[in-house]
mmCIF file of C-alpha atoms and ligand atoms in Angstrom:
data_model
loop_
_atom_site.group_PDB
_atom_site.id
_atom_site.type_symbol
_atom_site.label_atom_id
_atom_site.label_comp_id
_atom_site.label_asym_id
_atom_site.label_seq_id
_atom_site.Cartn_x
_atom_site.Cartn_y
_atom_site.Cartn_z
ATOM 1 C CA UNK A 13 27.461 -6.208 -62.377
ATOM 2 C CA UNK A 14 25.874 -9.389 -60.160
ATOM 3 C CA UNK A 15 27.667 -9.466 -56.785
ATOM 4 C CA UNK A 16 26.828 -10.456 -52.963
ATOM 5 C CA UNK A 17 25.920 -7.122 -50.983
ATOM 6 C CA UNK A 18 25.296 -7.281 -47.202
ATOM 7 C CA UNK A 19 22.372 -5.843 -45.773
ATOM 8 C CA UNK A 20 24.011 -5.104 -42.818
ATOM 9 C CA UNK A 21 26.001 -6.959 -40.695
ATOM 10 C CA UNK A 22 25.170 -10.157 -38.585
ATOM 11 C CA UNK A 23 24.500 -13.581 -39.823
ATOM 12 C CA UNK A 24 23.913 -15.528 -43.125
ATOM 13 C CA UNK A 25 20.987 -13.513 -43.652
ATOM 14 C CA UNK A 26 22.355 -10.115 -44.621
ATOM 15 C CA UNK A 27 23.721 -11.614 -47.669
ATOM 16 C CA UNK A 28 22.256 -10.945 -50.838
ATOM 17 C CA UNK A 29 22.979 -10.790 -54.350
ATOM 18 C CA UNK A 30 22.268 -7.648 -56.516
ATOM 19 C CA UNK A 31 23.606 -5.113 -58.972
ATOM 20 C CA UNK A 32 26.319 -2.858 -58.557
ATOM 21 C CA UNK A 33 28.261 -0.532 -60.466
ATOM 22 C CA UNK A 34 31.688 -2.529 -62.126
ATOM 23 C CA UNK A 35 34.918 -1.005 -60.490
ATOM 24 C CA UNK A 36 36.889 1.311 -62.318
ATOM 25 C CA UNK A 37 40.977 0.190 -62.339
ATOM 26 C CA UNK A 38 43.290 3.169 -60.497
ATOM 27 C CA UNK A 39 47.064 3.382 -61.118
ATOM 28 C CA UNK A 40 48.342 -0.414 -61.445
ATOM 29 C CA UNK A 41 45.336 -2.062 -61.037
ATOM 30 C CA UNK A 42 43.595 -3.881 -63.755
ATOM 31 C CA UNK A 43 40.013 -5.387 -63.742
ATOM 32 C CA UNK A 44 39.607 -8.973 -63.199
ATOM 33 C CA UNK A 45 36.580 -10.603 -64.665
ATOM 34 C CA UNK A 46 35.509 -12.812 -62.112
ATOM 35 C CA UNK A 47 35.044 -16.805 -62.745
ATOM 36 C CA UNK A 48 35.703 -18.300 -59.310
ATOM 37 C CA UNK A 49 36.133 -16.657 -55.742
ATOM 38 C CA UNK A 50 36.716 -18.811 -52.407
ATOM 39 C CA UNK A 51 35.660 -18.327 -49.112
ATOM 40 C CA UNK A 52 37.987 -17.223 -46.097
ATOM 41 C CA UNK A 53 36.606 -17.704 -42.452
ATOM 42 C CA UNK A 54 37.784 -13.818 -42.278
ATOM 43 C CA UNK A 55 34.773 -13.074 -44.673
ATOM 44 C CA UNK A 56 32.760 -14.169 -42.247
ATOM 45 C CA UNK A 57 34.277 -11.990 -39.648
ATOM 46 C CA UNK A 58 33.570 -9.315 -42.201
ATOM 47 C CA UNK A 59 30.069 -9.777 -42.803
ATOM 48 C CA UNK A 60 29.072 -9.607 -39.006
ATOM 49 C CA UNK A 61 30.867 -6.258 -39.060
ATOM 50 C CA UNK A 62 34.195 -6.938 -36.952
ATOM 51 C CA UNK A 63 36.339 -7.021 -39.705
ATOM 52 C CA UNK A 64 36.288 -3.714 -42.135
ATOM 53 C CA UNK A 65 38.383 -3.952 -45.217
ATOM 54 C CA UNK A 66 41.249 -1.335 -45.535
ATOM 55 C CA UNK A 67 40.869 1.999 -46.418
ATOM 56 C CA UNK A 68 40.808 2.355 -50.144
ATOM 57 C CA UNK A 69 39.705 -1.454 -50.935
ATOM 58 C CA UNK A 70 36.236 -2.294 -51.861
ATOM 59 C CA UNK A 71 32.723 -3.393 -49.341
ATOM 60 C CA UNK A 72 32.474 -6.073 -50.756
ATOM 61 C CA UNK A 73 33.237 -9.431 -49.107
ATOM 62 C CA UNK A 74 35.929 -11.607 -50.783
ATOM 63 C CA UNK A 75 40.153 -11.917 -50.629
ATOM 64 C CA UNK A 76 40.761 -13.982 -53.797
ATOM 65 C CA UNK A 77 39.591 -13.905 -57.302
ATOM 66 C CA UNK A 78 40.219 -16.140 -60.405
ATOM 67 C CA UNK A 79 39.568 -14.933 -63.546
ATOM 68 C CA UNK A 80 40.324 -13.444 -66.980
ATOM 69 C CA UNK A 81 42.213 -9.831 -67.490
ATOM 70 C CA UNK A 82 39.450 -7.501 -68.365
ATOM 71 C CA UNK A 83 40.543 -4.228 -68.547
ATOM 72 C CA UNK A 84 44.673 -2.716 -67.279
ATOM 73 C CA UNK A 85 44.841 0.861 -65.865
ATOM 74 C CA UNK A 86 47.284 3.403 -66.237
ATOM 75 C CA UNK A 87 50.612 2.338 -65.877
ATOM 76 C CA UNK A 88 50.289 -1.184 -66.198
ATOM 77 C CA UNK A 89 52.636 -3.296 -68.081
ATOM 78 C CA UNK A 90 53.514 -6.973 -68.164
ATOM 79 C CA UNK A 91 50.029 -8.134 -67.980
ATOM 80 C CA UNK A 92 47.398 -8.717 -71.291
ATOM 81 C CA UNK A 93 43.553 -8.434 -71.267
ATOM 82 C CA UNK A 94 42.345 -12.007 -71.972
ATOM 83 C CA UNK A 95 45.126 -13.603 -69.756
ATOM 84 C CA UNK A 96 43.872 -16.020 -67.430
ATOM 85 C CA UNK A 97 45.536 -14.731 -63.465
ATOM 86 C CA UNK A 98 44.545 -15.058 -60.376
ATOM 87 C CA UNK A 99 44.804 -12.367 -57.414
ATOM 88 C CA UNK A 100 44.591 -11.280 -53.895
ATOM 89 C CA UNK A 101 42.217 -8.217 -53.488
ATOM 90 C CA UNK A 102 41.474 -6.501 -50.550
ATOM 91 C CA UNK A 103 37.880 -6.707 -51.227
ATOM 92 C CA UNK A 104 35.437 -7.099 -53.716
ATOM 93 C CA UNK A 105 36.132 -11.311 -54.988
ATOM 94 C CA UNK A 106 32.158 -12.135 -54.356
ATOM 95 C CA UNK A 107 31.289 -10.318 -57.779
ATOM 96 C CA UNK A 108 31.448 -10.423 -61.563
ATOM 97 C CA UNK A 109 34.306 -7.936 -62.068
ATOM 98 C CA UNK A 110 37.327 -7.114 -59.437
ATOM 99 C CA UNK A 111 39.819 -4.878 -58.755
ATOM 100 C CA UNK A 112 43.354 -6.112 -58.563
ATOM 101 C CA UNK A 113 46.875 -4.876 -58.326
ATOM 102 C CA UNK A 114 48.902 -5.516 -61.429
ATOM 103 C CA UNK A 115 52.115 -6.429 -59.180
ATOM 104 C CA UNK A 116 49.824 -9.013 -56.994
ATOM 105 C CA UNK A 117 47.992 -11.011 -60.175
ATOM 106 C CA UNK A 118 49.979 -14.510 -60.907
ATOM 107 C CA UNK A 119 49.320 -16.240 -63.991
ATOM 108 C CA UNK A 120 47.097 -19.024 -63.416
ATOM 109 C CA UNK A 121 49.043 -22.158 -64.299
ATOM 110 C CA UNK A 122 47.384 -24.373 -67.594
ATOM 111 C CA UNK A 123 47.015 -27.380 -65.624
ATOM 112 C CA UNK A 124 44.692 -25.660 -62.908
ATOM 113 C CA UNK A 125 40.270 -24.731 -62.969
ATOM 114 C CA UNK A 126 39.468 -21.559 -62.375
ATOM 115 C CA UNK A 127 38.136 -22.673 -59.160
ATOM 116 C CA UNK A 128 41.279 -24.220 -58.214
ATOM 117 C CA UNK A 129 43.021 -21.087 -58.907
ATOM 118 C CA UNK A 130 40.285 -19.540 -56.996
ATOM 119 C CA UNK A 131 41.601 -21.286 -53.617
ATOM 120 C CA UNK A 132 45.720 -19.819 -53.876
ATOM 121 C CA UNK A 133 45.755 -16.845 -52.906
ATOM 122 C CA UNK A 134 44.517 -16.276 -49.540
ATOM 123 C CA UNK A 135 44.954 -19.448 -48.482
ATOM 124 C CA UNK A 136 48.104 -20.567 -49.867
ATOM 125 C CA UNK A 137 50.184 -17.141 -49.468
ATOM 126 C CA UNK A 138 49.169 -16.817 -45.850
ATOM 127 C CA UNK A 139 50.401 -20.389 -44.755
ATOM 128 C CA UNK A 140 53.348 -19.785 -47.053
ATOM 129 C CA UNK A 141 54.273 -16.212 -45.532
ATOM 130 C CA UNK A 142 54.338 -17.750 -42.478
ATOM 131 C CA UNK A 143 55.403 -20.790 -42.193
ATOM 132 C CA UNK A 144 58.360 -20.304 -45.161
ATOM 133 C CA UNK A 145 58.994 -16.570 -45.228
ATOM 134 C CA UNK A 146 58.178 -15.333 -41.412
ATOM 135 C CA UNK A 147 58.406 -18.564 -39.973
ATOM 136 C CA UNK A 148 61.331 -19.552 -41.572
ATOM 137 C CA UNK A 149 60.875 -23.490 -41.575
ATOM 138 C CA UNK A 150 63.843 -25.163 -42.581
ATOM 139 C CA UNK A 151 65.263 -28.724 -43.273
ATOM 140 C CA UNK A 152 64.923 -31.277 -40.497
ATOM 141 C CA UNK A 153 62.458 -29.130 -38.582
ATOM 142 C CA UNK A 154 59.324 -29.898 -37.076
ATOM 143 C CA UNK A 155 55.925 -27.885 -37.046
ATOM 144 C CA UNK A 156 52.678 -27.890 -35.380
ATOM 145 C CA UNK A 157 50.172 -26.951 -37.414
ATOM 146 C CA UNK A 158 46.433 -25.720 -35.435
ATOM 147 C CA UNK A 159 43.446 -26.836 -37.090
ATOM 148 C CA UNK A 160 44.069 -28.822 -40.147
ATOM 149 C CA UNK A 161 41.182 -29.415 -42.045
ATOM 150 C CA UNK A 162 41.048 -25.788 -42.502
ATOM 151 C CA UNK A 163 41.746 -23.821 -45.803
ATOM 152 C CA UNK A 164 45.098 -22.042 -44.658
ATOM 153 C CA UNK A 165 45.889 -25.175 -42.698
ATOM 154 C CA UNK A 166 44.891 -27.945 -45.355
ATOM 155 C CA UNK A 167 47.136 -25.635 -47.695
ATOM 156 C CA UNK A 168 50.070 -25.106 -45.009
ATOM 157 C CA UNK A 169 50.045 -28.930 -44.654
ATOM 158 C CA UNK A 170 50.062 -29.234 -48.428
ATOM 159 C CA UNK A 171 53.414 -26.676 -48.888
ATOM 160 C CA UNK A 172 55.362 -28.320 -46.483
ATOM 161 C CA UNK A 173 54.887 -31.635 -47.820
ATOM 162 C CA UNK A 174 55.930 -30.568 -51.284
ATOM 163 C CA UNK A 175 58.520 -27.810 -50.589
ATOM 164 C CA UNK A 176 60.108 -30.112 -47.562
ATOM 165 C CA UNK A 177 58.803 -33.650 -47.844
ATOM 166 C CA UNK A 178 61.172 -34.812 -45.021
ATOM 167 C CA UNK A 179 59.851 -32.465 -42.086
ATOM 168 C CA UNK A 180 57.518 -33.787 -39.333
ATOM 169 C CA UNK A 181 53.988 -32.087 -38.581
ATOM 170 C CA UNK A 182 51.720 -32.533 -35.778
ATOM 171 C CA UNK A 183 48.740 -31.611 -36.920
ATOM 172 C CA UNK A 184 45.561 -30.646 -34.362
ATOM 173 C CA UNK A 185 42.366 -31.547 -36.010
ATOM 174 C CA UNK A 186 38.623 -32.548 -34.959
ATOM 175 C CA UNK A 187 38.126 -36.465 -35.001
ATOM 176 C CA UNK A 188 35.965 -36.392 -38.771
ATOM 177 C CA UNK A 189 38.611 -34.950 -40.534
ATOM 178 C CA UNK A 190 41.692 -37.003 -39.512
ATOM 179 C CA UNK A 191 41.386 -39.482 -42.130
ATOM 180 C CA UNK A 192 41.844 -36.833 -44.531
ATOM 181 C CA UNK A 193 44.576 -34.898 -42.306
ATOM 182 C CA UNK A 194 46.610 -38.272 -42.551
ATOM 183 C CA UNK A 195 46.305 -38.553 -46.219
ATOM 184 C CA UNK A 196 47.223 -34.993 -46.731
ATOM 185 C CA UNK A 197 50.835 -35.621 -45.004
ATOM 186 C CA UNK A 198 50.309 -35.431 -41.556
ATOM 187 C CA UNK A 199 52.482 -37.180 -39.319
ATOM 188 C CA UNK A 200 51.147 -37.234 -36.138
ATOM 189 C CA UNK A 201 47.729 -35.916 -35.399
ATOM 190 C CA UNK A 202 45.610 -34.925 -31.928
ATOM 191 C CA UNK A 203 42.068 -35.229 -31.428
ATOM 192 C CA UNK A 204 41.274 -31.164 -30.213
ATOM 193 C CA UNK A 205 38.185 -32.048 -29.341
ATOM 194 C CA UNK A 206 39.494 -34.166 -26.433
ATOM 195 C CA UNK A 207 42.865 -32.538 -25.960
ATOM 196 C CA UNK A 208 43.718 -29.233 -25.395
ATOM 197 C CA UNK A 209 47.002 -29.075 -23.671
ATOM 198 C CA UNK A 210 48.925 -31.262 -26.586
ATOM 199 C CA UNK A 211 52.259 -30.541 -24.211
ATOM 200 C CA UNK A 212 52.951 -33.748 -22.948
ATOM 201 C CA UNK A 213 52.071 -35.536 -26.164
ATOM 202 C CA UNK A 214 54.779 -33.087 -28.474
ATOM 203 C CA UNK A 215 57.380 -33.745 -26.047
ATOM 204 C CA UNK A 216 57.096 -37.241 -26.250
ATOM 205 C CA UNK A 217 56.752 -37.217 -29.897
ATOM 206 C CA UNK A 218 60.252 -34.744 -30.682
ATOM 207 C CA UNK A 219 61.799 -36.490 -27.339
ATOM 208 C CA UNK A 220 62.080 -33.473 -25.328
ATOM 209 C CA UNK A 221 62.868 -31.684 -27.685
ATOM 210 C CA UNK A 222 60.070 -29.280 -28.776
ATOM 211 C CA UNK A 223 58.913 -27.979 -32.154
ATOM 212 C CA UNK A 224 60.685 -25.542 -34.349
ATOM 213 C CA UNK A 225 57.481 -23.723 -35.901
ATOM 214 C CA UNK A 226 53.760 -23.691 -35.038
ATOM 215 C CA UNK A 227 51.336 -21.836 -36.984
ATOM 216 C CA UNK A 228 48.320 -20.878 -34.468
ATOM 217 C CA UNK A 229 45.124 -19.192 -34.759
ATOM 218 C CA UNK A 230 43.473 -20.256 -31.863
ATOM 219 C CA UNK A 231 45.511 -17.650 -29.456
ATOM 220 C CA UNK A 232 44.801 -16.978 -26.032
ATOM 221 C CA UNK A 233 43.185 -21.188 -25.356
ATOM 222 C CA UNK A 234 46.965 -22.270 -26.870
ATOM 223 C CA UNK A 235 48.909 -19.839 -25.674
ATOM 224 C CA UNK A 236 50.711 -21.914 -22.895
ATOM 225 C CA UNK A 237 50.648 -25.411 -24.559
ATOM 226 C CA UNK A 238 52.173 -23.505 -27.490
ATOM 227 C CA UNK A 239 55.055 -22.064 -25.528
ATOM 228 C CA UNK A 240 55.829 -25.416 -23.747
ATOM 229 C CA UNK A 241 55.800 -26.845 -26.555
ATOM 230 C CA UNK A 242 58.292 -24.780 -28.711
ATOM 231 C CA UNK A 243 61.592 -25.969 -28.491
ATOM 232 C CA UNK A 244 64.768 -23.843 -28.637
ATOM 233 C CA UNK A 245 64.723 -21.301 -30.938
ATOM 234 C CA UNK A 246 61.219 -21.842 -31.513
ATOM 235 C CA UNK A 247 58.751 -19.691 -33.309
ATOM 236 C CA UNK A 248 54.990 -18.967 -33.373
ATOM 237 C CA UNK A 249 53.271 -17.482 -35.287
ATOM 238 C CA UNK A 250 49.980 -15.815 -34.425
ATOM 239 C CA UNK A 251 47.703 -15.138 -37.247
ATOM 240 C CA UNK A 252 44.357 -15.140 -35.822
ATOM 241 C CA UNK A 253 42.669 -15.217 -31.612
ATOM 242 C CA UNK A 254 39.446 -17.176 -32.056
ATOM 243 C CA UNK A 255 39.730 -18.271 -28.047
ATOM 244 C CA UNK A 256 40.218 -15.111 -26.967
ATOM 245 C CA UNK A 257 43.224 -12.222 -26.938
ATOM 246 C CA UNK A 258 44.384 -12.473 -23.439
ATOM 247 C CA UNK A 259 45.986 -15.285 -21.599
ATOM 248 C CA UNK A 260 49.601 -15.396 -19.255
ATOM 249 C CA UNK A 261 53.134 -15.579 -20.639
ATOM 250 C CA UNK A 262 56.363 -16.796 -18.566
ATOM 251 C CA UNK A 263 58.708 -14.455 -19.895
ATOM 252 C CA UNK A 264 61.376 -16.049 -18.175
ATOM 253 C CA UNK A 265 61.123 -19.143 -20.112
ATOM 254 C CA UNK A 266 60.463 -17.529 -23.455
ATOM 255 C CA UNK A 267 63.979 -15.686 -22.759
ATOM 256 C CA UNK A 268 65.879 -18.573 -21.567
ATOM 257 C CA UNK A 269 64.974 -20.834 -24.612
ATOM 258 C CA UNK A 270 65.226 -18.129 -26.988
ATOM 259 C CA UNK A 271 61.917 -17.874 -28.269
ATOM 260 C CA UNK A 272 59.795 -15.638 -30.658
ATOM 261 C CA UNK A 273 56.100 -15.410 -30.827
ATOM 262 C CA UNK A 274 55.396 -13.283 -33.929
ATOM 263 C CA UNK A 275 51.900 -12.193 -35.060
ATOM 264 C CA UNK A 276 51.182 -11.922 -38.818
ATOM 265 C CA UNK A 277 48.291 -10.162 -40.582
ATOM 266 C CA UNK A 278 48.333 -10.290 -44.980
ATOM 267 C CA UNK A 279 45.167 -8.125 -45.770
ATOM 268 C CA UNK A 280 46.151 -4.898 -44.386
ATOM 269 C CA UNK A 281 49.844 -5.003 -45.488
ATOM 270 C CA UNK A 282 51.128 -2.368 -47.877
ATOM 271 C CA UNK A 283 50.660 -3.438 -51.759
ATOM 272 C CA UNK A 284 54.476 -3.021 -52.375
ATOM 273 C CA UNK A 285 54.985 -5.637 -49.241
ATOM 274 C CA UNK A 286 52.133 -8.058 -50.650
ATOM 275 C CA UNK A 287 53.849 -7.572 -54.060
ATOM 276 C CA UNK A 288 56.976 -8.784 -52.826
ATOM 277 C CA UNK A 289 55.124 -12.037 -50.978
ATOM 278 C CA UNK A 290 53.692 -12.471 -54.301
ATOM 279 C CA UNK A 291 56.807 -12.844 -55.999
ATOM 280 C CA UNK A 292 58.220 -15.187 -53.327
ATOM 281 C CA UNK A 293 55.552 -17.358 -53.870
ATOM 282 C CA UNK A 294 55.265 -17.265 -57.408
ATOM 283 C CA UNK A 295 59.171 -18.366 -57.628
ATOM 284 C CA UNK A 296 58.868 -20.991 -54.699
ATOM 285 C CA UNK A 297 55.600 -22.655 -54.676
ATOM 286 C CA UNK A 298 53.584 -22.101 -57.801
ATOM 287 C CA UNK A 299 55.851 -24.883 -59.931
ATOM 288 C CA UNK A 300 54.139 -27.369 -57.462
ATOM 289 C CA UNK A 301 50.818 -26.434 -58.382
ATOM 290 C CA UNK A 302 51.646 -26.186 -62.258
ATOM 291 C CA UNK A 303 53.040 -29.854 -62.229
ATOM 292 C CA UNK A 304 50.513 -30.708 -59.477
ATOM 293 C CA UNK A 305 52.271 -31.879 -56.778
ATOM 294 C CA UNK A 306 49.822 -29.596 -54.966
ATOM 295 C CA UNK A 307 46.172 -29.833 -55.650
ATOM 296 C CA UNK A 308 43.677 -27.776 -53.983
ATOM 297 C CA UNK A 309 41.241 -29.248 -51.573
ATOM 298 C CA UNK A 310 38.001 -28.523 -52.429
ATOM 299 C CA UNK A 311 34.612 -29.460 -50.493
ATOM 300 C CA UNK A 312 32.823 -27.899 -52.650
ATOM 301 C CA UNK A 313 31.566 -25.695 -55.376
ATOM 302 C CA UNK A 314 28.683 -22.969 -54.915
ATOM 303 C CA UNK A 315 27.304 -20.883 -57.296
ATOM 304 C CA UNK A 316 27.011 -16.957 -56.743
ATOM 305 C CA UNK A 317 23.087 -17.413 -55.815
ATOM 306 C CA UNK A 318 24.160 -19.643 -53.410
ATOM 307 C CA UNK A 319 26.306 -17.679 -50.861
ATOM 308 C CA UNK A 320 24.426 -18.104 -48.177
ATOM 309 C CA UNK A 321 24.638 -22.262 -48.169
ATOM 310 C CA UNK A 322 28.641 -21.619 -48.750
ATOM 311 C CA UNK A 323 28.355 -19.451 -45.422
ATOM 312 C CA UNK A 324 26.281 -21.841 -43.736
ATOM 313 C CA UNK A 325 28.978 -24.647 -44.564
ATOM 314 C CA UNK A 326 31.940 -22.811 -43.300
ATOM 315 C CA UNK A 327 30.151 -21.688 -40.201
ATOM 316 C CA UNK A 328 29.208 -25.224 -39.076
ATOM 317 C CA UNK A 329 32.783 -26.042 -40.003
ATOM 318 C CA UNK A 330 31.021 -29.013 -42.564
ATOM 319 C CA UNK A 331 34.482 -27.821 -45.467
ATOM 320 C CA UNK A 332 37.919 -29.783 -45.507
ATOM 321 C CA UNK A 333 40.030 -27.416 -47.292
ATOM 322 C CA UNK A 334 38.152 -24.688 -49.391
ATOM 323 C CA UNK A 335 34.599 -24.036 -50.284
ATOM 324 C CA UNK A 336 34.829 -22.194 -53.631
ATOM 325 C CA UNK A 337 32.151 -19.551 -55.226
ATOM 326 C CA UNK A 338 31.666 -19.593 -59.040
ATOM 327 C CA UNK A 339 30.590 -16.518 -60.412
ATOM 328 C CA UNK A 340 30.943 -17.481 -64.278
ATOM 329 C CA UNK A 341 31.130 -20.268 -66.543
HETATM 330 N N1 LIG B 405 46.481 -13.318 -40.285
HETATM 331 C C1 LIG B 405 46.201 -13.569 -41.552
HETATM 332 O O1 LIG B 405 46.812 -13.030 -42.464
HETATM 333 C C2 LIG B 405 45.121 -14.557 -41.882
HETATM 334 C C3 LIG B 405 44.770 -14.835 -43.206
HETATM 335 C C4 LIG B 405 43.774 -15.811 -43.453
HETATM 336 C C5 LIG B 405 43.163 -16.454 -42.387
HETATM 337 N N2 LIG B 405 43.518 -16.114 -41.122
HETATM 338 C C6 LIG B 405 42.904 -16.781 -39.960
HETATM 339 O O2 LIG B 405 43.276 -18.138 -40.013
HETATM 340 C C7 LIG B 405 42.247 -18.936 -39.460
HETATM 341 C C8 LIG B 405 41.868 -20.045 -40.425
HETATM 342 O O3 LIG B 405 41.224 -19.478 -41.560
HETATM 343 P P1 LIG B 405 40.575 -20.439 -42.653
HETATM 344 O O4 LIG B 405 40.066 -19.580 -43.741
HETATM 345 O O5 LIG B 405 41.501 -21.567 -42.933
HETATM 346 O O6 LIG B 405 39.306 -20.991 -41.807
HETATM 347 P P2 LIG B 405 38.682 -22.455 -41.754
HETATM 348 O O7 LIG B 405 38.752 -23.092 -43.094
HETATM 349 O O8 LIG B 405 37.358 -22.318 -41.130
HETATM 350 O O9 LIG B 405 39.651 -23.239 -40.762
HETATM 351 C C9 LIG B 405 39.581 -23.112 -39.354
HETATM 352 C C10 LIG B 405 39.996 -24.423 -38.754
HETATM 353 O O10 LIG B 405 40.172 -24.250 -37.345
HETATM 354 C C11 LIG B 405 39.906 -25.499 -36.750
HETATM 355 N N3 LIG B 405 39.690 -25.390 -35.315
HETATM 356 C C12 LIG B 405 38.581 -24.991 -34.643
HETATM 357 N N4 LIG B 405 38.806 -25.059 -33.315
HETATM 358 C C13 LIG B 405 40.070 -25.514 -33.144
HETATM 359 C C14 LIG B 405 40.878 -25.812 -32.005
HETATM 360 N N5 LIG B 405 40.436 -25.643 -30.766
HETATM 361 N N6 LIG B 405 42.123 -26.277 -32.217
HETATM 362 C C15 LIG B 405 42.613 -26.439 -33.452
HETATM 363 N N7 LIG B 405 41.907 -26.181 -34.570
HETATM 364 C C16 LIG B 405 40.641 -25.716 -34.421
HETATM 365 C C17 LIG B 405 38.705 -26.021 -37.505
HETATM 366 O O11 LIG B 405 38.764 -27.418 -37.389
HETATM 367 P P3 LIG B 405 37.652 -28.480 -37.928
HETATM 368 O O12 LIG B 405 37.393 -28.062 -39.338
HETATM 369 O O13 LIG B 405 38.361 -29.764 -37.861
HETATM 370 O O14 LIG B 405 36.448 -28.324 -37.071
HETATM 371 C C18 LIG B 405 38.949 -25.522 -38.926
HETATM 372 O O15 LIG B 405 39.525 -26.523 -39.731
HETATM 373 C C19 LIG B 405 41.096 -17.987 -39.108
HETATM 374 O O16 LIG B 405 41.189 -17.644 -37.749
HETATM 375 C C20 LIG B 405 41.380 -16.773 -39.977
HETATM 376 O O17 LIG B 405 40.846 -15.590 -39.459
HETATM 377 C C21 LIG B 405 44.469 -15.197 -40.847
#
């Protein structure tokens, strides 16, 4: 089968696209054929070698896949060869044929592409695990959401709007994509380029009060604008450190207000614990995407020849939303 090997690990140029042997399915799994795969900034982590996929899950780069039941394995039951699904893998979405766990596919809705479907999964479930299931964001709350022209945080933006239309977001994004933050749902937005302690300007904004959720992957850089930030009760979650992994806490402070800073990875979970988010999800949010409420924001649409432009794009952070990788027609 075509898919995108790495000739080692570094920048856009160990990528290349070649033959490989098509997966076999193991207990539960079934084989995806492959129509559309998306991008995920941790693919890029992967391919300059700091990010290894789990033990068990395939080399090759790729979290998502869209596609067409191909084959099931042993044990398998629900699920139909020629039914249209899409999945999180562990590895292996930049190719013709996956592997995917029968208890994480989720039928692809009528109304959706293939490449549409291709931007759920990794995208999607991560801003819904945490801000709905780990985060817990509730009626009448408020959340700051870090970087929102972003796929998780385009899609976390998204989800609240359609899940809890009347909740407030303060959204940090870079000065070209605010236009498009604001249209998304965002009501209040701040320029990161020029500010990085947003303190003052969330305190004004909830008077005094502080937010109830923020979703961060910036880490260390935020770590103390975050906390001041947070109102009572408040909760962060940290699902990625692209500033840096160490920075000062006041415990005191985090105590006294009652606090939680909670960090969240998806890819390395157990597949009975990603089976359960992908229940959760399927119940809660995939209705919006069936009747639309939620569209997928795509940039743009590569083919598989063309990985290393879609690399290129992400890296110079040129996408709002998802850059998606079409392996068939
Ligand atoms: N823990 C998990 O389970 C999990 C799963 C998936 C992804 N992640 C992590 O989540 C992050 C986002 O992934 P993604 O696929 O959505 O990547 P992405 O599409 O590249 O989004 C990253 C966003 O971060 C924004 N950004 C850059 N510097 C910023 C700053 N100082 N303040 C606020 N925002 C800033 C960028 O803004 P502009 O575009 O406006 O320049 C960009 O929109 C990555 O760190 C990834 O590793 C974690």
């Amino acid at each position: 089968m075509r898919a995108v090997l790495l000739e080692g690990f570094g920048g856009i140029d160990v990528l290349k696209t070649g033959e490989v042997e098509r997966p076999v399915p193991g207990k539960g799994q079934v084989i995806v054929k492959v129509h559309a795969t998306s991008i995920n900034r941790p693919d890029l982590v992967q391919r300059e070698g700091k990010y290894p996929p789990p033990p068990g899950d395939s080399e090759i780069l790729g979290l998502e896949v869209a596609g067409i039941v191909e084959e099931l394995g042993p044990g398998v039951s629900g699920w139909s060869v020629g039914e249209r699904v899409m999945s999180l893998v562990g590895g292996g979405g930049y190719a013709e044929y996956a592997v995917a766990y029968a208890d994480h596919l989720m039928k692809i809705p009528e109304s959706m592409s293939f490449e549409e479907a291709a931007c759920v999964c990794e995208s999607y479930i991560t801003a819904f695990l945490n801000v709905f299931m780990i985060g817990e964001f509730s009626e009448n709350q408020v959340a700051i959401l870090h970087g929102g022209g972003g796929g998780v945080n385009t899609a976390a933006i998204q989800l609240c709007k359609a899940l809890l239309p009347q909740n407030r977001l303060i959204v940090t994004v870079s000065p070209e994509k605010m236009e498009k933050v604001r249209e998304l749902g965002a009501d209040l937005m701040i320029n990161f380029r020029e500010v990085s302690d947003f303190t003052e300007i969330v305190k004004e904004y909830t008077g005094k009060k502080g937010v109830d959720l923020i979703l961060d992957h910036i880490g260390a850089k935020y770590l103390a604008p975050n906390m001041n930030s947070l109102g009572y009760k408040g909760k962060l979650v940290i699902i990625g450190v692209t500033s840096g992994i160490k920075a000062e806490l006041n415990l005191a402070l985090m105590m006294v207000k009652r606090q939680q800073i909670i960090g969240s990875v998806l890819r390395s979970r157990p597949v009975s614990e990603k089976g359960a988010i992908v229940a959760e999800f399927t119940r809660r949010a995939l209705p919006k995407f069936a009747d639309r409420s939620i569209v997928p924001v795509i940039e743009k649409v590569f083919p598989l020849e063309a990985i290393a432009d879609a690399h290129r794009m992400m890296e110079e952070d040129r996408h709002f939303g998802k850059i998606v990788l079409r392996i068939a027609e």
